[in-house]
Coordinates of C-alpha atoms in Angstrom, one line a residue:
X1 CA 227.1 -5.8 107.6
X2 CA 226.3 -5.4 111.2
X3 CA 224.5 -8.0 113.3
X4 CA 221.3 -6.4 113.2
X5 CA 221.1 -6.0 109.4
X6 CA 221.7 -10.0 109.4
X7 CA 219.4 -10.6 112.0
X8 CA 217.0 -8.4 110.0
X9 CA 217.7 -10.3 107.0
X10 CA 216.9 -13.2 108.3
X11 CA 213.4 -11.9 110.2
X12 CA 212.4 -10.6 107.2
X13 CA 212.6 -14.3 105.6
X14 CA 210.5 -15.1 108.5
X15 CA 207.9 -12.6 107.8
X16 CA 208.2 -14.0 104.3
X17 CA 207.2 -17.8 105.7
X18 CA 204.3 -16.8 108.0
X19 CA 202.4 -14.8 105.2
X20 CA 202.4 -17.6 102.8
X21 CA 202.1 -19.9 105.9
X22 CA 198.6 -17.8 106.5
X23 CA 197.5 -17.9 102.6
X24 CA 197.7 -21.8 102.3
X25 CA 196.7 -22.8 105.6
X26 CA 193.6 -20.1 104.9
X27 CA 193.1 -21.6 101.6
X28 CA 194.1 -25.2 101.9
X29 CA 192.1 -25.8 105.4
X30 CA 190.0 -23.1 106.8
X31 CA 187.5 -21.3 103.7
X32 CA 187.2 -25.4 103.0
X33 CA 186.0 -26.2 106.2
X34 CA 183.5 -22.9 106.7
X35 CA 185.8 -20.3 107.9
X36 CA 184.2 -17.3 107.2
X37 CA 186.9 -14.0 106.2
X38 CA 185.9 -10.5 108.0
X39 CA 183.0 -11.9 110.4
X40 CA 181.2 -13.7 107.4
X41 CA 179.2 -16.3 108.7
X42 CA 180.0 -16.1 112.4
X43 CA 178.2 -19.8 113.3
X44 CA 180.1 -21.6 109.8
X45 CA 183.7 -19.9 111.2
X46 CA 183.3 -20.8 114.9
X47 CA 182.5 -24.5 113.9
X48 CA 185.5 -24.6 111.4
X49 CA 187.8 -23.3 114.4
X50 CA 186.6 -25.8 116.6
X51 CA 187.0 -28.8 114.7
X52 CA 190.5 -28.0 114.2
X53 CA 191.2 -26.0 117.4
X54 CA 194.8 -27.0 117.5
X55 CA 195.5 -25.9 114.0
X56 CA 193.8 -22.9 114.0
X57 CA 195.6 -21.9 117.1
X58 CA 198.8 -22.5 115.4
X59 CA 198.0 -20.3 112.4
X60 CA 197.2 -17.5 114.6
X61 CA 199.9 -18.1 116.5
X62 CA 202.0 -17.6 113.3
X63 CA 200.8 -15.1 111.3
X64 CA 200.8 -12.7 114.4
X65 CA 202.6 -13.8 117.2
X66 CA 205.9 -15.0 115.5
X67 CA 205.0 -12.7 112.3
X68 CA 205.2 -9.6 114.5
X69 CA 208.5 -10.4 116.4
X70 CA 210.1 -10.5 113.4
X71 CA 208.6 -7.5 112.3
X72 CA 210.2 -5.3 115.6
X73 CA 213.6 -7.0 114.5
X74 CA 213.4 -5.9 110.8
X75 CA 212.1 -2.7 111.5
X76 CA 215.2 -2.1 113.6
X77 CA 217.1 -3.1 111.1
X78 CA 216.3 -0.9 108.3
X79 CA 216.0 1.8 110.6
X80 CA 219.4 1.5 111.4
X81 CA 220.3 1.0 107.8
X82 CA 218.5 4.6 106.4
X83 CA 220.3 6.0 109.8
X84 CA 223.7 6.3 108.4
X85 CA 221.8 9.0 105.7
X86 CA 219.9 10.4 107.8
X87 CA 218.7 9.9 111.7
X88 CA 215.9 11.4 111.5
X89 CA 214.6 9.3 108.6
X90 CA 215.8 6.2 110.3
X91 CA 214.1 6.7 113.7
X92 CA 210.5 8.3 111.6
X93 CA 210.7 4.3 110.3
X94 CA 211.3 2.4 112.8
X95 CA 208.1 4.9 114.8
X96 CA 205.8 3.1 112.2
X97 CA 207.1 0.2 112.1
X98 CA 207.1 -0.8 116.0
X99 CA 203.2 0.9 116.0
X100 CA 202.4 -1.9 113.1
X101 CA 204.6 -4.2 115.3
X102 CA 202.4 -3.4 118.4
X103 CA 198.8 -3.6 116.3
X104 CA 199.8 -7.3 114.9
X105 CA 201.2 -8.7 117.8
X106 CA 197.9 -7.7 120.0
X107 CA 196.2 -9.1 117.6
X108 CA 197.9 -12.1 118.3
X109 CA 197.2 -11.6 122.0
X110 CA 193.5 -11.0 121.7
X111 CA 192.8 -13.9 119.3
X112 CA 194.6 -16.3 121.8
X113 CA 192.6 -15.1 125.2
X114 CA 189.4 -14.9 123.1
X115 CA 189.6 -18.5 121.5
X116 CA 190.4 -19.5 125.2
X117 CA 187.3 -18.5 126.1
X118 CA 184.9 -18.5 123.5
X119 CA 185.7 -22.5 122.3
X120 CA 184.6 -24.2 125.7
X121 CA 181.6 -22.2 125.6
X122 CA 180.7 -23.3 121.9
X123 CA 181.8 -26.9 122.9
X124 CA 179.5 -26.5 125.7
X125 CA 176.9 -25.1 123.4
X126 CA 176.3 -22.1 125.0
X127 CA 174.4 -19.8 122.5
X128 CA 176.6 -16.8 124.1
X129 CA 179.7 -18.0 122.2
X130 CA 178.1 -16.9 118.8
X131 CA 177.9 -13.3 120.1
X132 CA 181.1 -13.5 122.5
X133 CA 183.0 -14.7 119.1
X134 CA 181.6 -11.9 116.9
X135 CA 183.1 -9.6 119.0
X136 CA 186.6 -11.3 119.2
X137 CA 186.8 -11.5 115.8
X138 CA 185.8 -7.2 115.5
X139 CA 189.0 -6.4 118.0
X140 CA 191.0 -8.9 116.3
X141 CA 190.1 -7.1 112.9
X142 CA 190.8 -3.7 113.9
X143 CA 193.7 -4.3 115.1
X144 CA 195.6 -6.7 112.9
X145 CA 193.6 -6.7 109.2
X146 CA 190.7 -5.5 108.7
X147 CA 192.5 -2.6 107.5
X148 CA 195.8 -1.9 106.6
X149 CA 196.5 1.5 107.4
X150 CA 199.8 0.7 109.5
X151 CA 201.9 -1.6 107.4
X152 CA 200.6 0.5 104.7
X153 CA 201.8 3.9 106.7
X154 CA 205.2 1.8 107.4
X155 CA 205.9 0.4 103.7
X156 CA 205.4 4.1 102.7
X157 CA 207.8 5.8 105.1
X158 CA 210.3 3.2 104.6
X159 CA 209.9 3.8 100.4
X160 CA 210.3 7.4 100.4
X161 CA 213.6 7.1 103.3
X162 CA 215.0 4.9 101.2
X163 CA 214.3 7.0 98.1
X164 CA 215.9 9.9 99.7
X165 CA 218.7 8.8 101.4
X166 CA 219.9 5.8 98.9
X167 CA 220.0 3.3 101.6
X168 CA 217.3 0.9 99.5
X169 CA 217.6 -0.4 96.3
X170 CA 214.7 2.0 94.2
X171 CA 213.0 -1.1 93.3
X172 CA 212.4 -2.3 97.5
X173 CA 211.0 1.2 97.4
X174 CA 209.2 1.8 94.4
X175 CA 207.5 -1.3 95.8
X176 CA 206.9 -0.3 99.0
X177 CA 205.4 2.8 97.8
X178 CA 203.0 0.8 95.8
X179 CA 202.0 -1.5 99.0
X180 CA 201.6 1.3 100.9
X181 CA 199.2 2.7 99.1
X182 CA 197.3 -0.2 98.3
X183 CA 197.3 -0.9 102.3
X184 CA 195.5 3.2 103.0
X185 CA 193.1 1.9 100.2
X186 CA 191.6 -0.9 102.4
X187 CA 190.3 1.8 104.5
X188 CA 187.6 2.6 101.7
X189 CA 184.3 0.7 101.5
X190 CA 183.1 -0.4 98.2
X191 CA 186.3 -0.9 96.6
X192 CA 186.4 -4.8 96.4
X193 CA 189.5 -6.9 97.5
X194 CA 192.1 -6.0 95.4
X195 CA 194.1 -3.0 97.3
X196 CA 194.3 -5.3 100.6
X197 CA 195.3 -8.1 97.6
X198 CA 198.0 -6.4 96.5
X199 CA 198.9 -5.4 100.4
X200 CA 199.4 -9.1 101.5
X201 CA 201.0 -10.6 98.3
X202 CA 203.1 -7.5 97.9
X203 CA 204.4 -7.4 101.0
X204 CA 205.8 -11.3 100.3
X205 CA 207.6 -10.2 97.5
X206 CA 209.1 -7.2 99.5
X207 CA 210.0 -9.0 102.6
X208 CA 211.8 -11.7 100.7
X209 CA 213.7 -8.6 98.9
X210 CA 214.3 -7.2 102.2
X211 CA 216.0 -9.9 103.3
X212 CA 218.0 -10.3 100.4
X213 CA 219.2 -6.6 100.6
X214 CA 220.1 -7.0 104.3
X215 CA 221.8 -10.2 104.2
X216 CA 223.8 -8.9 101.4
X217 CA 224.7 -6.0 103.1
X218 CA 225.6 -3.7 100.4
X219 CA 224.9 0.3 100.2
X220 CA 222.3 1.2 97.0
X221 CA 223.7 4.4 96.6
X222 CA 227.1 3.5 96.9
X223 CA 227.8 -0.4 96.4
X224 CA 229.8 -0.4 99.5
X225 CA 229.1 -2.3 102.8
X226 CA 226.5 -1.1 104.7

């Protein structure tokens, strides 16, 4: 086991913690207090953030910021992993991987500047925070939920490299074949909630899998050290 597989291990653990961070802090505090999910009820989600400004601004901070460095570290790591088989493979991962990387993390970026400015306006009661949040809350959906199509493209790639070359155990990638395509799904209208479901709770399961499998350190294929 290299260093990068454990440290890999270990941010996949991490990438474990912030998603079930950002599922109870959602449930337990926000959709309580008015938060509304996907734009719903702009003037009922503003006044939820504001009344618990700090919080809120740690939960972003989490489920992007520190969520999405860990992502660049495990995607290094299995890339680096499905090398040994097969280069090619390895660095066609780790592509999708950083882009998903990139999408979260300026998500992230764009939620922090645009609470920054949208709160003292709404504290202020300016009505042009209503409208200057609505369109916060649009960037910060394309880029880091409102669809999946990148962790979906990246939970894909790495479940067919890691069929192919043996470097993943099959059931890390029959799962990741099954997130993946539940994270394309989101892209469709009308379908309801369950693909991007499936997507986020999925992805718990495979991260804390990952981690296993890294921290381990042992070959699918071949049962030797990796």
């Amino acid at each position: 086991m290299t260093d990068l597989h454990r440290a890999g291990g270990l941010a996949a653990l991490v990438c474990a913690a912030t998603y079930i961070f950002g599922f109870a802090f959602l449930f337990a505090v926000l959709l309580p207090a008015g938060f509304g999910i996907d734009g719903a009820e702009a003037e009922a989600t503003l006044a939820a953030i504001a009344g618990a400004r700090g919080a809120v601004t740690l939960w972003y901070f989490v489920i992007y910021v520190v969520n999405a460095l860990a992502l660049a570290i495990l995607a290094a790591a299995l890339a680096e992993r499905i090398a040994i088989a097969s280069p090619a493979l390895g660095r066609l991962t780790f592509g999708f991987g950083i882009v998903w990387t990139v999408l979260v993390l300026g998500a992230g970026m764009v939620m922090n500047v645009g609470l920054g400015r949208v709160l003292p306006l709404h504290e202020a009661g300016d009505p042009a925070a209503l409208e200057l949040w609505r369109v916060v809350d649009l960037v910060e959906n394309g880029l880091g939920g409102g669809n999946e199509i990148a962790g979906g493209a990246w939970a894909l790639a790495l479940g067919i490299a890691g069929l192919v070359t043996g470097r993943l155990p099959k059931a890390l990638c029959w799962g990741g074949l099954v997130i993946g395509a539940s994270g394309l799904l989101t892209v469709l209208p009308g379908i309801g909630e369950v693909p991007g479901a499936v997507f986020g709770l999925g992805y718990i399961v495979w991260f804390l899998g990952a981690g296993v499998v890294l921290l381990r350190g042992r070959s699918a294929r071949s049962g030797a050290p990796a």
